[in-house]
CSV table of C-alpha atoms and ligand atoms in Angstrom, one decimal:
chain,number,residue,atom,x,y,z
P,104,MET,CA,60.9,68.6,116.2
P,105,SER,CA,61.6,69.0,112.0
P,106,SER,CA,59.1,71.1,110.1
P,107,VAL,CA,57.7,69.8,106.8
P,108,PHE,CA,59.1,72.8,105.6
P,109,ALA,CA,62.5,72.3,107.0
P,110,ASN,CA,63.9,72.0,103.6
P,111,VAL,CA,62.4,75.1,101.9
P,112,LEU,CA,65.3,77.1,100.4
P,113,ARG,CA,65.8,80.5,101.6
P,114,ALA,CA,64.7,83.1,98.7
P,115,PRO,CA,67.3,86.1,98.3
P,116,GLU,CA,65.6,89.7,99.1
P,117,ASP,CA,63.9,91.3,96.0
P,118,PRO,CA,67.0,93.8,94.5
P,119,ILE,CA,64.8,97.0,95.0
P,120,LEU,CA,62.4,96.7,98.0
P,121,GLY,CA,65.2,94.5,99.6
P,122,VAL,CA,67.5,97.7,99.7
P,123,THR,CA,64.6,99.2,102.0
P,124,VAL,CA,64.7,96.0,104.5
P,125,ALA,CA,68.7,96.9,104.6
P,126,TYR,CA,68.3,100.2,104.9
P,127,SER,CA,65.9,99.8,107.9
P,128,LYS,CA,68.3,97.3,109.5
P,129,ASP,CA,71.5,100.2,109.5
P,130,GLN,CA,71.7,102.0,112.7
P,131,SER,CA,73.7,105.2,111.3
P,132,PRO,CA,72.4,108.2,112.0
P,133,ASN,CA,73.8,109.2,108.4
P,134,LYS,CA,71.7,106.4,106.3
P,135,LEU,CA,70.2,107.5,103.2
P,136,ASN,CA,67.8,105.0,101.3
P,137,LEU,CA,67.9,106.2,97.7
P,138,GLY,CA,66.9,102.5,96.0
P,139,VAL,CA,63.1,102.3,96.0
P,140,GLY,CA,61.6,105.2,93.8
P,141,ALA,CA,59.4,107.0,96.8
P,142,TYR,CA,59.1,110.4,97.2
P,143,ARG,CA,60.6,112.2,99.9
P,144,THR,CA,60.4,115.9,101.1
P,145,GLN,CA,63.1,118.2,101.4
P,146,GLU,CA,62.8,116.9,104.9
P,147,GLY,CA,63.5,113.3,103.9
P,148,LYS,CA,59.8,112.5,104.8
P,149,PRO,CA,57.3,110.4,102.9
P,150,LEU,CA,54.6,113.2,101.3
P,151,VAL,CA,50.8,112.5,101.6
P,152,LEU,CA,49.8,114.9,99.1
P,153,ASN,CA,47.5,117.7,100.6
P,154,VAL,CA,44.7,117.4,97.9
P,155,VAL,CA,44.5,113.6,98.7
P,156,LYS,CA,43.9,114.5,102.0
P,157,ARG,CA,41.5,116.6,101.5
P,158,ALA,CA,39.9,113.8,99.1
P,159,GLU,CA,40.1,111.7,102.1
P,160,LEU,CA,38.2,114.2,104.2
P,161,MET,CA,35.5,114.7,101.7
P,162,LEU,CA,35.0,110.6,101.4
P,163,VAL,CA,35.0,110.5,105.6
P,164,ASP,CA,32.1,113.2,105.7
P,165,ASP,CA,29.8,111.4,103.1
P,166,GLN,CA,27.4,109.7,104.9
P,167,SER,CA,26.5,107.9,101.9
P,168,ARG,CA,29.6,105.9,101.7
P,169,VAL,CA,29.4,102.1,102.1
P,170,LYS,CA,32.5,99.4,102.7
P,171,GLU,CA,30.3,97.3,100.1
P,172,TYR,CA,32.7,95.1,97.4
P,173,LEU,CA,33.3,96.9,94.4
P,174,PRO,CA,32.6,95.2,91.1
P,175,ILE,CA,35.0,93.0,89.4
P,176,VAL,CA,36.3,95.7,87.3
P,177,GLY,CA,36.7,98.2,90.1
P,178,LEU,CA,35.0,101.6,90.4
P,179,ALA,CA,32.9,102.8,87.1
P,180,ASP,CA,33.9,106.5,87.7
P,181,PHE,CA,37.7,105.3,88.4
P,182,ASN,CA,38.2,103.5,85.3
P,183,LYS,CA,36.4,106.6,82.9
P,184,LEU,CA,38.4,109.3,84.5
P,185,SER,CA,41.9,107.0,84.2
P,186,ALA,CA,41.2,106.4,80.6
P,187,LYS,CA,40.6,110.1,80.1
P,188,LEU,CA,43.6,111.0,82.1
P,189,ILE,CA,45.8,108.4,80.0
P,190,PHE,CA,44.4,108.9,76.4
P,191,GLY,CA,43.1,112.4,76.8
P,192,ALA,CA,39.6,113.7,77.0
P,193,ASP,CA,39.2,114.1,73.5
P,194,SER,CA,40.7,110.6,72.5
P,195,PRO,CA,38.3,109.2,69.6
P,196,ALA,CA,39.1,105.5,71.2
P,197,ILE,CA,37.1,106.7,74.3
P,198,GLN,CA,34.3,108.6,72.2
P,199,GLU,CA,33.7,105.1,70.0
P,200,ASN,CA,33.7,103.2,73.3
P,201,ARG,CA,36.6,100.7,72.0
P,202,VAL,CA,38.7,101.1,75.4
P,203,ALA,CA,38.0,98.4,78.3
P,204,THR,CA,39.4,99.5,81.5
P,205,VAL,CA,39.4,97.7,84.2
P,206,GLN,CA,41.0,98.8,88.0
P,207,CYS,CA,43.9,96.7,89.2
P,208,LEU,CA,46.4,96.5,92.3
P,209,SER,CA,48.7,99.4,91.3
P,210,GLY,CA,50.8,99.6,88.2
P,211,THR,CA,52.1,95.8,89.0
P,212,GLY,CA,48.6,94.3,89.0
P,213,SER,CA,47.9,95.9,85.8
P,214,LEU,CA,50.7,94.3,83.9
P,215,ARG,CA,49.9,91.1,85.9
P,216,VAL,CA,46.2,91.3,84.3
P,217,GLY,CA,47.2,92.3,81.3
P,218,GLY,CA,49.7,89.7,80.9
P,219,GLU,CA,47.7,87.0,81.8
P,220,PHE,CA,44.8,88.4,79.4
P,221,LEU,CA,47.4,88.2,76.7
P,222,ALA,CA,48.6,84.4,77.4
P,223,ARG,CA,44.9,83.5,77.2
P,224,HIS,CA,43.5,85.2,74.3
P,225,TYR,CA,46.3,86.6,72.1
P,226,HIS,CA,47.7,84.7,69.6
P,227,GLU,CA,51.5,85.5,70.1
P,228,ARG,CA,53.1,84.8,73.7
P,229,THR,CA,56.2,87.0,73.5
P,230,VAL,CA,56.6,89.7,75.0
P,231,TYR,CA,59.4,92.0,74.5
P,232,ILE,CA,61.0,94.2,77.2
P,233,PRO,CA,63.8,96.9,77.0
P,234,GLN,CA,67.5,96.1,78.2
P,235,PRO,CA,67.5,97.1,80.8
P,236,THR,CA,64.1,97.3,82.4
P,237,TRP,CA,62.5,97.4,85.8
P,238,GLY,CA,63.5,94.3,87.6
P,239,ASN,CA,59.9,93.1,87.7
P,240,HIS,CA,58.7,93.4,84.4
P,241,PRO,CA,60.2,89.4,83.5
P,242,LYS,CA,58.8,88.3,86.5
P,243,ILE,CA,55.6,89.7,85.9
P,244,PHE,CA,55.3,88.4,82.8
P,245,THR,CA,56.5,85.1,82.9
P,246,LEU,CA,54.5,84.0,85.8
P,247,ALA,CA,51.6,85.6,83.5
P,248,GLY,CA,52.2,82.9,81.3
P,249,LEU,CA,54.4,84.7,78.7
P,250,SER,CA,57.7,84.1,77.0
P,251,VAL,CA,60.2,86.9,77.7
P,252,LYS,CA,62.7,88.6,75.3
P,253,THR,CA,64.3,91.4,75.1
P,254,TYR,CA,65.3,94.1,72.8
P,255,ARG,CA,68.4,96.7,73.0
P,256,TYR,CA,67.4,100.0,74.5
P,257,TYR,CA,70.4,101.7,76.2
P,258,ASN,CA,73.8,102.1,75.2
P,259,PRO,CA,76.3,102.5,78.0
P,260,GLU,CA,79.0,104.2,76.0
P,261,THR,CA,76.6,107.5,75.4
P,262,ARG,CA,74.9,107.1,78.4
P,263,GLY,CA,71.7,107.9,75.9
P,264,LEU,CA,69.2,105.8,73.7
P,265,ASP,CA,70.4,102.8,71.9
P,266,PHE,CA,68.1,103.6,68.9
P,267,GLU,CA,69.4,101.7,65.9
P,268,GLY,CA,69.5,98.8,68.1
P,269,MET,CA,66.1,99.1,69.5
P,270,LEU,CA,64.9,99.5,65.9
P,271,GLU,CA,66.9,96.4,64.5
P,272,ASP,CA,65.5,94.0,67.4
P,273,LEU,CA,61.9,95.2,67.0
P,274,GLY,CA,62.0,95.0,63.2
P,275,SER,CA,63.5,91.4,63.5
P,276,ALA,CA,60.7,90.5,66.3
P,277,PRO,CA,58.2,88.2,64.7
P,278,SER,CA,54.9,89.7,63.7
P,279,GLY,CA,52.3,90.1,66.1
P,280,ALA,CA,54.8,89.9,69.2
P,281,ILE,CA,54.0,91.9,72.3
P,282,VAL,CA,56.5,95.2,73.1
P,283,LEU,CA,56.5,96.5,76.6
P,284,LEU,CA,57.2,100.3,76.4
P,285,HIS,CA,57.9,102.6,79.1
P,286,ALA,CA,55.5,105.5,78.6
P,287,CYS,CA,57.7,108.2,80.0
P,288,ALA,CA,60.5,108.2,82.8
P,289,HIS,CA,62.2,104.9,81.9
P,290,ASN,CA,62.9,103.0,84.9
P,291,PRO,CA,66.0,102.2,85.3
P,292,THR,CA,67.7,104.7,82.6
P,293,GLY,CA,66.1,107.9,82.7
P,294,VAL,CA,66.2,107.5,78.7
P,295,ASP,CA,63.4,108.4,77.1
P,296,PRO,CA,62.8,108.4,72.7
P,297,THR,CA,62.1,111.6,71.4
P,298,ILE,CA,58.4,112.6,69.9
P,299,GLU,CA,60.1,112.1,66.9
P,300,GLN,CA,61.8,109.0,67.6
P,301,TRP,CA,58.5,107.5,69.4
P,302,GLU,CA,56.9,107.9,65.5
P,303,GLN,CA,59.9,106.2,63.7
P,304,ILE,CA,59.2,103.2,66.8
P,305,ARG,CA,55.1,103.5,65.8
P,306,GLN,CA,55.4,103.3,62.1
P,307,LEU,CA,57.8,100.1,62.2
P,308,MET,CA,55.4,98.3,65.1
P,309,ARG,CA,52.1,99.3,63.4
P,310,SER,CA,54.4,98.1,59.8
P,311,LYS,CA,54.9,94.4,61.7
P,312,SER,CA,51.9,94.6,63.8
P,313,LEU,CA,53.7,94.4,67.0
P,314,LEU,CA,51.0,95.0,69.8
P,315,PRO,CA,52.5,98.0,72.3
P,316,PHE,CA,51.8,97.5,76.0
P,317,PHE,CA,52.6,100.4,78.1
P,318,ASP,CA,53.7,100.7,81.4
P,319,SER,CA,52.8,103.9,82.6
P,320,ALA,CA,54.1,104.6,86.2
P,321,TYR,CA,55.5,108.2,86.2
P,322,GLN,CA,52.7,110.3,84.1
P,323,GLY,CA,53.4,113.8,85.2
P,324,PHE,CA,56.6,113.0,86.9
P,325,ALA,CA,58.8,113.3,84.0
P,326,SER,CA,58.2,116.7,82.7
P,327,GLY,CA,55.8,118.1,85.6
P,328,SER,CA,53.3,117.8,82.9
P,329,LEU,CA,50.5,115.1,82.6
P,330,ASP,CA,49.9,115.6,79.0
P,331,ALA,CA,53.3,115.6,78.1
P,332,ASP,CA,53.9,112.5,79.9
P,333,ALA,CA,51.1,110.7,78.1
P,334,GLN,CA,52.4,111.5,74.4
P,335,SER,CA,54.3,108.4,73.5
P,336,VAL,CA,50.6,106.6,74.2
P,337,ARG,CA,48.8,108.9,72.6
P,338,ILE,CA,50.5,109.1,69.3
P,339,PHE,CA,49.5,105.3,69.1
P,340,VAL,CA,45.9,105.4,69.8
P,341,ALA,CA,45.7,108.2,67.5
P,342,ASP,CA,46.5,105.7,64.5
P,343,GLY,CA,42.9,104.0,65.5
P,344,GLY,CA,45.4,100.9,66.3
P,345,GLU,CA,45.2,98.7,69.4
P,346,CYS,CA,47.3,98.6,72.3
P,347,LEU,CA,47.2,97.9,76.3
P,348,ALA,CA,48.2,100.6,79.4
P,349,ALA,CA,49.4,99.9,82.6
P,350,GLN,CA,48.8,102.9,84.8
P,351,SER,CA,50.1,103.2,88.5
P,352,TYR,CA,48.7,106.0,91.1
P,353,ALA,CA,51.7,105.0,93.4
P,354,LYS,CA,54.0,108.1,92.2
P,355,ASN,CA,51.7,110.5,90.6
P,356,MET,CA,49.6,110.8,93.5
P,357,GLY,CA,51.8,109.4,96.3
P,358,LEU,CA,49.2,106.7,97.0
P,359,TYR,CA,51.8,103.7,96.9
P,360,GLY,CA,50.3,101.7,99.5
P,361,GLU,CA,46.8,102.1,98.7
P,362,ARG,CA,47.4,99.6,95.1
P,363,VAL,CA,45.5,101.4,92.7
P,364,GLY,CA,45.8,101.7,89.2
P,365,ALA,CA,44.2,100.9,86.0
P,366,LEU,CA,44.7,98.2,82.8
P,367,SER,CA,43.0,99.7,79.5
P,368,ILE,CA,43.1,97.8,76.4
P,369,VAL,CA,42.3,100.0,73.4
P,370,CYS,CA,40.8,98.1,70.8
P,371,LYS,CA,39.7,99.0,66.9
P,372,THR,CA,35.7,97.9,68.1
P,373,ALA,CA,33.5,98.6,70.7
P,374,ASP,CA,32.4,95.3,70.4
P,375,ALA,CA,35.9,93.8,71.2
P,376,ALA,CA,36.2,96.0,73.7
P,377,SER,CA,33.6,94.8,75.6
P,378,LYS,CA,34.4,91.0,74.8
P,379,VAL,CA,37.7,91.9,76.2
P,380,GLU,CA,36.3,93.4,79.4
P,381,SER,CA,34.2,90.1,79.9
P,382,GLN,CA,37.5,87.9,79.9
P,383,LEU,CA,39.6,90.3,82.2
P,384,LYS,CA,36.7,89.8,84.8
P,385,LEU,CA,37.5,86.1,84.4
P,386,VAL,CA,41.5,87.0,84.5
P,387,ILE,CA,40.3,88.7,88.0
P,388,ARG,CA,38.0,87.1,89.9
P,389,PRO,CA,39.9,83.9,90.8
P,390,MET,CA,42.8,86.1,91.4
P,391,TYR,CA,42.0,88.6,93.8
P,392,SER,CA,38.0,88.9,93.2
P,393,SER,CA,37.6,92.8,93.3
P,394,PRO,CA,40.0,95.6,94.0
P,395,PRO,CA,40.1,97.6,97.0
P,396,LEU,CA,37.8,100.9,97.3
P,397,HIS,CA,40.0,103.3,99.0
P,398,GLY,CA,42.6,104.5,96.8
P,399,ALA,CA,40.2,104.3,93.8
P,400,SER,CA,37.4,106.5,95.6
P,401,ILE,CA,40.5,109.0,96.3
P,402,VAL,CA,42.2,109.3,92.4
P,403,ALA,CA,38.1,109.4,91.1
P,404,ALA,CA,37.1,112.4,93.7
P,405,ILE,CA,40.3,114.0,92.4
P,406,LEU,CA,39.9,113.5,88.7
P,407,LYS,CA,36.1,114.6,88.5
P,408,ASP,CA,36.6,118.1,90.3
P,409,SER,CA,38.1,120.7,88.7
P,410,ASP,CA,39.1,122.3,91.8
P,411,LEU,CA,40.9,119.2,93.1
P,412,TYR,CA,42.8,118.3,90.0
P,413,ASN,CA,44.2,121.6,89.6
P,414,GLU,CA,45.5,121.3,92.9
P,415,TRP,CA,47.0,117.6,92.2
P,416,THR,CA,48.9,119.2,89.0
P,417,LEU,CA,50.4,121.9,91.0
P,418,GLU,CA,51.3,119.5,93.7
P,419,LEU,CA,52.3,116.9,90.8
P,420,LYS,CA,54.5,120.1,89.2
P,421,ALA,CA,56.1,120.9,92.6
P,422,MET,CA,57.2,117.0,92.9
P,423,ALA,CA,58.7,116.9,89.7
P,424,ASP,CA,60.7,120.1,90.0
P,425,ARG,CA,61.9,119.2,93.0
P,426,ILE,CA,63.5,116.0,91.7
P,427,ILE,CA,65.3,118.2,88.7
P,428,CYS,CA,66.7,120.5,91.4
P,429,MET,CA,68.0,117.6,92.8
P,430,ARG,CA,69.6,116.8,89.8
P,431,LYS,CA,71.4,120.5,89.3
P,432,GLU,CA,72.7,120.2,93.1
P,433,LEU,CA,74.0,116.6,93.0
P,434,PHE,CA,75.6,117.6,89.3
P,435,ASP,CA,77.3,121.0,91.0
P,436,ALA,CA,78.4,119.6,93.5
P,437,LEU,CA,80.6,116.8,91.6
P,438,GLN,CA,82.0,119.2,89.4
P,439,ALA,CA,83.0,121.4,92.2
P,440,LYS,CA,84.7,118.6,93.9
P,441,GLY,CA,86.0,117.8,90.4
P,442,THR,CA,84.9,114.3,90.6
P,443,PRO,CA,86.5,112.5,87.6
P,444,GLY,CA,83.8,111.5,84.5
P,445,ASP,CA,81.3,113.5,82.4
P,446,TRP,CA,78.0,113.3,84.9
P,447,SER,CA,76.5,115.4,82.6
P,448,HIS,CA,73.7,112.5,82.3
P,449,ILE,CA,72.7,113.5,85.8
P,450,VAL,CA,70.7,116.7,84.8
P,451,LYS,CA,69.7,114.9,81.2
P,452,GLN,CA,67.9,112.1,82.5
P,453,ILE,CA,64.4,111.9,83.1
P,454,GLY,CA,61.9,111.2,85.7
P,455,MET,CA,62.7,109.7,89.2
P,456,PHE,CA,66.1,108.2,88.8
P,457,THR,CA,69.5,108.4,87.7
P,458,PHE,CA,71.4,105.4,86.2
P,459,THR,CA,74.7,106.6,87.1
P,460,GLY,CA,77.1,104.5,85.9
P,461,LEU,CA,78.7,103.4,89.2
P,462,ASN,CA,79.3,99.4,89.5
P,463,SER,CA,78.1,97.2,91.8
P,464,GLU,CA,81.7,97.2,93.8
P,465,GLN,CA,81.2,101.0,93.8
P,466,VAL,CA,77.6,100.9,95.2
P,467,THR,CA,79.0,98.0,98.0
P,468,PHE,CA,81.5,100.3,99.2
P,469,MET,CA,79.3,103.5,99.2
P,470,THR,CA,76.9,101.3,101.0
P,471,ASN,CA,79.2,99.8,103.6
P,472,GLU,CA,81.4,103.5,104.2
P,473,TYR,CA,79.0,106.0,103.6
P,474,HIS,CA,75.7,104.1,104.6
P,475,ILE,CA,74.0,105.0,100.9
P,476,TYR,CA,71.5,102.2,100.0
P,477,MET,CA,71.0,102.0,96.3
P,478,THR,CA,70.3,99.3,93.9
P,479,THR,CA,73.3,97.3,92.7
P,480,ASP,CA,73.1,98.5,89.2
P,481,GLY,CA,74.4,101.7,90.3
P,482,ARG,CA,70.7,103.2,90.0
P,483,ILE,CA,69.3,106.2,92.5
P,484,SER,CA,66.5,107.4,93.4
P,485,MET,CA,66.8,111.2,93.2
P,486,ALA,CA,63.0,111.3,94.6
P,487,GLY,CA,64.9,110.4,98.1
P,488,LEU,CA,67.8,113.0,98.1
P,489,SER,CA,67.4,116.5,99.3
P,490,SER,CA,69.9,119.6,99.6
P,491,ARG,CA,70.8,118.4,103.0
P,492,THR,CA,71.7,114.7,101.7
P,493,VAL,CA,73.1,116.1,98.5
P,494,PRO,CA,77.0,116.6,99.8
P,495,HIS,CA,76.8,113.3,101.4
P,496,LEU,CA,76.2,111.6,98.2
P,497,ALA,CA,78.5,113.6,96.5
P,498,ASP,CA,81.2,112.8,98.8
P,499,ALA,CA,80.4,109.1,98.8
P,500,ILE,CA,80.4,108.9,94.7
P,501,HIS,CA,83.7,110.9,94.6
P,502,ALA,CA,85.5,108.5,96.9
P,503,ALA,CA,83.9,105.6,94.9
P,504,VAL,CA,85.2,106.8,91.4
P,505,THR,CA,88.8,108.0,92.9
P,506,GLY,CA,89.7,104.4,93.6
P,507,LYS,CA,88.8,103.8,97.5
P,508,ALA,CA,86.6,101.5,96.1
O,1178,LIG,N1,56.3,100.0,86.4
O,1178,LIG,C1,57.4,100.8,86.4
O,1178,LIG,C2,58.4,101.2,85.4
O,1178,LIG,C3,57.8,101.0,87.9
O,1178,LIG,O1,59.1,101.3,87.8
O,1178,LIG,C4,57.3,100.2,89.2
O,1178,LIG,C5,57.8,100.9,90.4
O,1178,LIG,C6,55.8,99.9,88.7
O,1178,LIG,C7,55.3,99.8,87.3
O,1178,LIG,C8,55.2,99.7,89.8
O,1178,LIG,O2,54.8,100.4,90.8
O,1178,LIG,P1,53.4,100.1,91.5
O,1178,LIG,O3,53.6,100.4,92.8
O,1178,LIG,O4,52.8,98.3,91.6
O,1178,LIG,O5,51.9,101.1,90.7
O,1178,LIG,N2,59.0,100.8,90.6
O,1178,LIG,C9,59.4,101.0,92.0
O,1178,LIG,C10,59.0,100.7,92.9
O,1178,LIG,C11,58.9,98.8,93.1
O,1178,LIG,O6,60.1,98.2,92.5
O,1178,LIG,O7,58.0,98.3,93.4
O,1178,LIG,C12,61.0,101.2,91.6
O,1178,LIG,O8,61.4,100.8,90.9
O,1178,LIG,O9,61.2,101.6,92.9
C-alpha cells in the first residue's frame, strides 16, 4: 500500500504562520502568541471593528445585493476609494487618470500580481528588498519570476536605520531596478526613515530611474493617522514619477481572513495606465479569475460614507494607541526589573512589532520555559500583548537575558 506521493518530502512550517500552529498545540494556560501580526484586545481576543459590523449589517439588509462574480479587476468603487486612501484625495495622479488599480487578495496577492506583471512587462527583472524584511517577500517575488537582491536597511548595533548603507546599495543598483519599500511600520524592525530621509531616498531613486514598489500593510497602524502613514508614498507620487503600491486591509480594518487589498500602478499617462490595467487582467484571470466580493464590499461601504469613515479612523487610532501603550508598559516593566541592556528601542520602534534583539536560543528558551511564542528572529507582535500579559513577557525576557537561556 504505497502512495504515489510517498516520496514527497515534508516541508517545514512557515516561519511566521507556523508559530501559530505550534502555539495551538500548547496546553499551558499561560501560553501567549506574539508571533503573527494580528491585533488582539486588552483581553487577548481577536477584534472585529464595530464599523465593520455596521457595514456588514448594511450589506445584509440591502435587498439589491447579489453574489454575482466581480469583474476580473474587482469592485470599481473599492478600487477608486483605495487609490484615494493611499495617494490622497487630491492626488494629481488620480485626477489625471494615470493610476491603474486592481482589487487583489490582500497585501500578499497584490504583491504577487504586481510582481508577475513586472516580470512580464518591465525591462528590469531584479527587485531589491530590505535586509531584513517580511519573510514572504523573497518567496513572492521569486515565484513571480523576478530575481531578488537585498539592500542594507537595519543596523543591529544602533538598532536603527542603516541610512548610509541603504543609499550606497541603492546607488549601486542597476538603473531601472525595482525597489521594494515598506510604506510605514517596517516589518520586522519597526524602524522607518524620517520624512527628510525619504526625500533623499526619492531623489536618489529618481536619479537612477529605480522603480519604487511600496508595500503598505500598516497604513494608520504606525502613527494612528492614515495620512501621516502614507507620506512616504505620496512624496514619490507628487514628483510625477511612476510607482507601484500594494495595499492591505488585513490590519487597519481587521479584515485578515477576508483577504482584501489592492494593487495600484501609477503611470505617467492615462493611456499607459489603461494598457497596464488590460495586462493586469491577463495576470489575474488564470491565477484566480476574479477576487472575492464580501471584504471589498465592506471596505467600499466604509470608505464612501463619511460617518462610517470617521468611526473607522477612531477605532484605528484606538488600536494604534493601545500598541503604543504596550510598548511603554513593557519598557517600564523591564526597567523596574533592572533587566540588563538598553531597551529604549521598544518605545522608539514603530508599528505592530518590536525587533527585540533577542537571539534564537533566547526565543527557544522563552517558548520552552514560558510558553511565549514568537518568530526566531526575536520579533514580537506588540498587538498580541495586553497589560495582563506584560509581566509574564517581562519575566521571560529577564530570564532569557540574564543567562538562564
Ligand atoms: N506586507 C507586510 C510587510 C506584512 O507584514 C504582511 C503581513 C503582508 C504584507 C501581507 O498581509 P496580508 O494578510 O496578505 O494582507 N504580515 C503578517 C502576517 C503574515 O505573515 O502573513 C506578519 O508578519 O505577521
